[in-house]
Amino acid sequence: LESVPSAEISVTTRTIAPPVLNQATSPTKAGIQTLSGTKETDSYVYVNNVKTSAAYTDTTWSYSASLNEGTNNFTIYAKDDAGSSSSTIAATIVRDSIAPRILSSTPSSNAFINALDTVDLVLVDDTTSVDLQQSIIGADVKTGGTSVSGTWTTGLDNHIIFTPAQSPLSGGIYTVTVH
């Protein structure tokens, strides 16, 4: 019987853990946000298929992400020199740099009324949900350039309500500003 030559090969496979993403801020007004986290040593981190600057031997990573207005989706994974990739992790960051707009008001804009006990505004935001508490911070009612004393409260269905300290308001033209 003739002997058949044989060869032995050794193959090592490696499972790479997905990188860990630190908490991202969302929603945000910022146009750039740094994504960061940890990773296994001897791997690179990719964000949306772009290799980050983290060194192969490092255990931390970061990536400066440019954000568009609205929803921004990120897919993040690790990969080693042999081409083995981890499973992916996903992150979503919402950029909302546009203030909500007034959908309706009571009284309506340019209305002529006899007495004004409250101003009731309904806000809408085309990008995210309306943060009513944030919207009333710095909100103002003015007449003749002077702020009117009063309180702002929030209501259901995106309502914010201004109640003047001295009610009803005297005659004049009033301007309402919200953020």
mmCIF file of C-alpha atoms in Angstrom:
data_model
loop_
_atom_site.group_PDB
_atom_site.id
_atom_site.type_symbol
_atom_site.label_atom_id
_atom_site.label_comp_id
_atom_site.label_asym_id
_atom_site.label_seq_id
_atom_site.Cartn_x
_atom_site.Cartn_y
_atom_site.Cartn_z
ATOM 1 C CA LEU A 1 0.000 0.000 0.000
ATOM 2 C CA GLU A 2 1.236 3.348 -0.957
ATOM 3 C CA SER A 3 1.330 6.086 1.586
ATOM 4 C CA VAL A 4 -0.574 9.283 0.840
ATOM 5 C CA PRO A 5 1.140 12.482 1.881
ATOM 6 C CA SER A 6 -0.703 14.389 4.529
ATOM 7 C CA ALA A 7 -0.503 17.870 5.938
ATOM 8 C CA GLU A 8 -1.795 19.305 9.090
ATOM 9 C CA ILE A 9 -3.264 22.780 9.302
ATOM 10 C CA SER A 10 -4.278 24.724 12.328
ATOM 11 C CA VAL A 11 -7.124 27.228 12.267
ATOM 12 C CA THR A 12 -7.944 29.541 15.097
ATOM 13 C CA THR A 13 -11.272 31.301 15.136
ATOM 14 C CA ARG A 14 -12.008 34.265 17.288
ATOM 15 C CA THR A 15 -15.318 35.616 18.409
ATOM 16 C CA ILE A 16 -15.259 39.366 18.859
ATOM 17 C CA ALA A 17 -17.626 40.964 21.319
ATOM 18 C CA PRO A 18 -19.531 43.961 19.988
ATOM 19 C CA PRO A 19 -18.279 47.327 21.213
ATOM 20 C CA VAL A 20 -20.079 49.004 24.093
ATOM 21 C CA LEU A 21 -21.596 52.430 23.451
ATOM 22 C CA ASN A 22 -21.745 55.004 26.235
ATOM 23 C CA GLN A 23 -25.073 56.827 26.640
ATOM 24 C CA ALA A 24 -25.653 59.272 23.789
ATOM 25 C CA THR A 25 -27.658 62.482 24.211
ATOM 26 C CA SER A 26 -30.944 62.399 22.312
ATOM 27 C CA PRO A 27 -32.691 64.573 21.421
ATOM 28 C CA THR A 28 -29.984 67.216 21.068
ATOM 29 C CA LYS A 29 -29.648 70.630 19.453
ATOM 30 C CA ALA A 30 -25.965 70.047 18.650
ATOM 31 C CA GLY A 31 -24.820 69.400 15.095
ATOM 32 C CA ILE A 32 -21.986 67.123 16.222
ATOM 33 C CA GLN A 33 -21.955 64.500 18.968
ATOM 34 C CA THR A 34 -19.113 62.306 20.101
ATOM 35 C CA LEU A 35 -20.031 58.633 20.274
ATOM 36 C CA SER A 36 -17.719 56.695 22.572
ATOM 37 C CA GLY A 37 -17.385 53.487 24.493
ATOM 38 C CA THR A 38 -15.250 50.437 25.099
ATOM 39 C CA LYS A 39 -14.062 47.577 22.913
ATOM 40 C CA GLU A 40 -11.964 44.449 23.042
ATOM 41 C CA THR A 41 -8.245 44.908 22.572
ATOM 42 C CA ASP A 42 -6.904 43.866 19.158
ATOM 43 C CA SER A 43 -9.892 45.192 17.245
ATOM 44 C CA TYR A 44 -11.030 48.283 15.391
ATOM 45 C CA VAL A 45 -14.429 49.938 15.748
ATOM 46 C CA TYR A 46 -16.508 50.957 12.747
ATOM 47 C CA VAL A 47 -19.403 53.425 12.817
ATOM 48 C CA ASN A 48 -21.594 53.231 9.701
ATOM 49 C CA ASN A 49 -18.728 51.306 8.036
ATOM 50 C CA VAL A 50 -16.184 54.068 8.797
ATOM 51 C CA LYS A 51 -13.191 52.978 10.891
ATOM 52 C CA THR A 52 -12.768 55.125 14.004
ATOM 53 C CA SER A 53 -9.398 56.499 15.082
ATOM 54 C CA ALA A 54 -9.115 54.107 18.062
ATOM 55 C CA ALA A 55 -5.855 52.166 18.031
ATOM 56 C CA TYR A 56 -6.001 48.394 17.504
ATOM 57 C CA THR A 57 -4.651 47.717 21.007
ATOM 58 C CA ASP A 58 -6.831 50.284 22.811
ATOM 59 C CA THR A 59 -9.876 49.292 24.831
ATOM 60 C CA THR A 60 -11.729 52.596 24.327
ATOM 61 C CA TRP A 61 -13.008 54.293 21.195
ATOM 62 C CA SER A 62 -14.681 57.521 20.105
ATOM 63 C CA TYR A 63 -16.176 58.903 16.924
ATOM 64 C CA SER A 64 -17.301 62.441 16.092
ATOM 65 C CA ALA A 65 -20.685 62.082 14.416
ATOM 66 C CA SER A 66 -22.176 64.858 12.286
ATOM 67 C CA LEU A 67 -25.918 65.034 12.856
ATOM 68 C CA ASN A 68 -28.607 66.016 10.381
ATOM 69 C CA GLU A 69 -31.854 67.566 11.558
ATOM 70 C CA GLY A 70 -34.181 64.717 12.536
ATOM 71 C CA THR A 71 -33.346 61.047 13.129
ATOM 72 C CA ASN A 72 -29.732 59.867 12.736
ATOM 73 C CA ASN A 73 -29.093 56.097 12.794
ATOM 74 C CA PHE A 74 -25.728 54.534 13.570
ATOM 75 C CA THR A 75 -24.546 50.941 13.174
ATOM 76 C CA ILE A 76 -21.455 50.089 15.210
ATOM 77 C CA TYR A 77 -19.300 46.945 15.158
ATOM 78 C CA ALA A 78 -15.758 45.733 15.874
ATOM 79 C CA LYS A 79 -13.423 43.971 13.457
ATOM 80 C CA ASP A 80 -9.966 42.418 13.870
ATOM 81 C CA ASP A 81 -7.007 42.165 11.461
ATOM 82 C CA ALA A 82 -8.112 38.691 10.381
ATOM 83 C CA GLY A 83 -11.428 40.110 9.186
ATOM 84 C CA SER A 84 -13.602 38.668 11.944
ATOM 85 C CA SER A 85 -16.461 41.015 12.829
ATOM 86 C CA SER A 86 -18.614 41.325 15.913
ATOM 87 C CA SER A 87 -22.353 41.574 15.812
ATOM 88 C CA THR A 88 -23.617 45.113 15.356
ATOM 89 C CA ILE A 89 -25.139 47.486 17.846
ATOM 90 C CA ALA A 90 -27.456 50.278 16.808
ATOM 91 C CA ALA A 91 -27.845 53.821 18.088
ATOM 92 C CA THR A 92 -30.314 56.513 17.149
ATOM 93 C CA ILE A 93 -29.797 60.196 17.889
ATOM 94 C CA VAL A 94 -32.433 62.806 17.120
ATOM 95 C CA ARG A 95 -31.223 66.299 16.345
ATOM 96 C CA ASP A 96 -33.885 68.900 17.035
ATOM 97 C CA SER A 97 -32.530 72.424 16.752
ATOM 98 C CA ILE A 98 -35.797 74.009 15.636
ATOM 99 C CA ALA A 99 -38.156 75.388 18.270
ATOM 100 C CA PRO A 100 -41.744 74.163 18.266
ATOM 101 C CA ARG A 101 -44.225 76.320 16.417
ATOM 102 C CA ILE A 102 -47.570 77.618 17.552
ATOM 103 C CA LEU A 103 -50.320 75.524 15.990
ATOM 104 C CA SER A 104 -53.141 77.573 17.484
ATOM 105 C CA SER A 105 -53.798 80.142 20.163
ATOM 106 C CA THR A 106 -56.661 81.471 22.222
ATOM 107 C CA PRO A 107 -57.108 84.305 21.639
ATOM 108 C CA SER A 108 -56.065 83.912 18.012
ATOM 109 C CA SER A 109 -53.363 86.066 16.472
ATOM 110 C CA ASN A 110 -54.509 89.624 15.674
ATOM 111 C CA ALA A 111 -57.786 89.101 17.580
ATOM 112 C CA PHE A 112 -59.709 92.016 19.062
ATOM 113 C CA ILE A 113 -61.186 91.096 22.465
ATOM 114 C CA ASN A 114 -62.741 92.916 25.416
ATOM 115 C CA ALA A 115 -60.842 91.182 28.224
ATOM 116 C CA LEU A 116 -57.930 88.769 28.443
ATOM 117 C CA ASP A 117 -57.782 86.353 31.379
ATOM 118 C CA THR A 118 -55.390 83.760 29.857
ATOM 119 C CA VAL A 119 -53.387 83.042 26.745
ATOM 120 C CA ASP A 120 -53.585 79.380 25.662
ATOM 121 C CA LEU A 121 -51.141 78.126 23.034
ATOM 122 C CA VAL A 122 -50.995 74.732 21.344
ATOM 123 C CA LEU A 123 -47.464 73.833 20.238
ATOM 124 C CA VAL A 124 -46.307 71.340 17.616
ATOM 125 C CA ASP A 125 -42.817 70.121 16.726
ATOM 126 C CA ASP A 126 -42.207 68.559 13.330
ATOM 127 C CA THR A 127 -39.088 66.656 14.488
ATOM 128 C CA THR A 128 -39.729 65.410 18.033
ATOM 129 C CA SER A 129 -42.340 65.583 20.739
ATOM 130 C CA VAL A 130 -42.846 68.975 22.357
ATOM 131 C CA ASP A 131 -41.017 69.489 25.653
ATOM 132 C CA LEU A 132 -43.585 71.729 27.344
ATOM 133 C CA GLN A 133 -41.430 72.444 30.399
ATOM 134 C CA GLN A 134 -38.551 73.557 28.165
ATOM 135 C CA SER A 135 -40.930 75.636 26.046
ATOM 136 C CA ILE A 136 -42.136 77.751 28.973
ATOM 137 C CA ILE A 137 -38.607 78.517 30.183
ATOM 138 C CA GLY A 138 -38.048 82.066 29.011
ATOM 139 C CA ALA A 139 -41.541 82.348 27.513
ATOM 140 C CA ASP A 140 -42.726 85.925 27.679
ATOM 141 C CA VAL A 141 -45.762 88.127 27.189
ATOM 142 C CA LYS A 142 -44.976 91.763 26.443
ATOM 143 C CA THR A 143 -46.867 94.969 25.829
ATOM 144 C CA GLY A 144 -45.052 98.051 24.622
ATOM 145 C CA GLY A 145 -41.722 96.240 25.101
ATOM 146 C CA THR A 146 -42.391 95.538 28.794
ATOM 147 C CA SER A 147 -42.874 92.020 30.162
ATOM 148 C CA VAL A 148 -46.232 91.272 31.737
ATOM 149 C CA SER A 149 -46.078 89.591 35.153
ATOM 150 C CA GLY A 150 -47.790 86.221 35.324
ATOM 151 C CA THR A 151 -47.325 82.452 35.390
ATOM 152 C CA TRP A 152 -46.943 79.795 32.714
ATOM 153 C CA THR A 153 -48.414 76.336 33.170
ATOM 154 C CA THR A 154 -48.646 73.271 30.968
ATOM 155 C CA GLY A 155 -51.768 71.389 29.973
ATOM 156 C CA LEU A 156 -52.742 68.286 28.056
ATOM 157 C CA ASP A 157 -52.289 67.921 24.303
ATOM 158 C CA ASN A 158 -49.302 70.306 24.049
ATOM 159 C CA HIS A 159 -51.019 73.309 25.657
ATOM 160 C CA ILE A 160 -49.097 75.999 27.498
ATOM 161 C CA ILE A 161 -51.139 78.616 29.318
ATOM 162 C CA PHE A 162 -50.184 82.105 30.497
ATOM 163 C CA THR A 163 -52.207 83.602 33.344
ATOM 164 C CA PRO A 164 -51.415 87.257 34.045
ATOM 165 C CA ALA A 165 -50.801 88.274 37.653
ATOM 166 C CA GLN A 166 -53.333 91.070 37.209
ATOM 167 C CA SER A 167 -56.371 89.783 35.381
ATOM 168 C CA PRO A 168 -57.910 90.733 33.060
ATOM 169 C CA LEU A 169 -55.172 92.478 31.124
ATOM 170 C CA SER A 170 -55.823 96.079 30.232
ATOM 171 C CA GLY A 171 -56.283 97.126 26.614
ATOM 172 C CA GLY A 172 -53.278 97.107 24.354
ATOM 173 C CA ILE A 173 -51.272 95.027 21.936
ATOM 174 C CA TYR A 174 -49.573 91.948 23.419
ATOM 175 C CA THR A 175 -46.769 89.859 21.958
ATOM 176 C CA VAL A 176 -46.187 86.264 23.091
ATOM 177 C CA THR A 177 -42.779 84.582 22.698
ATOM 178 C CA VAL A 178 -42.124 80.889 23.419
ATOM 179 C CA HIS A 179 -39.046 78.700 22.931
#
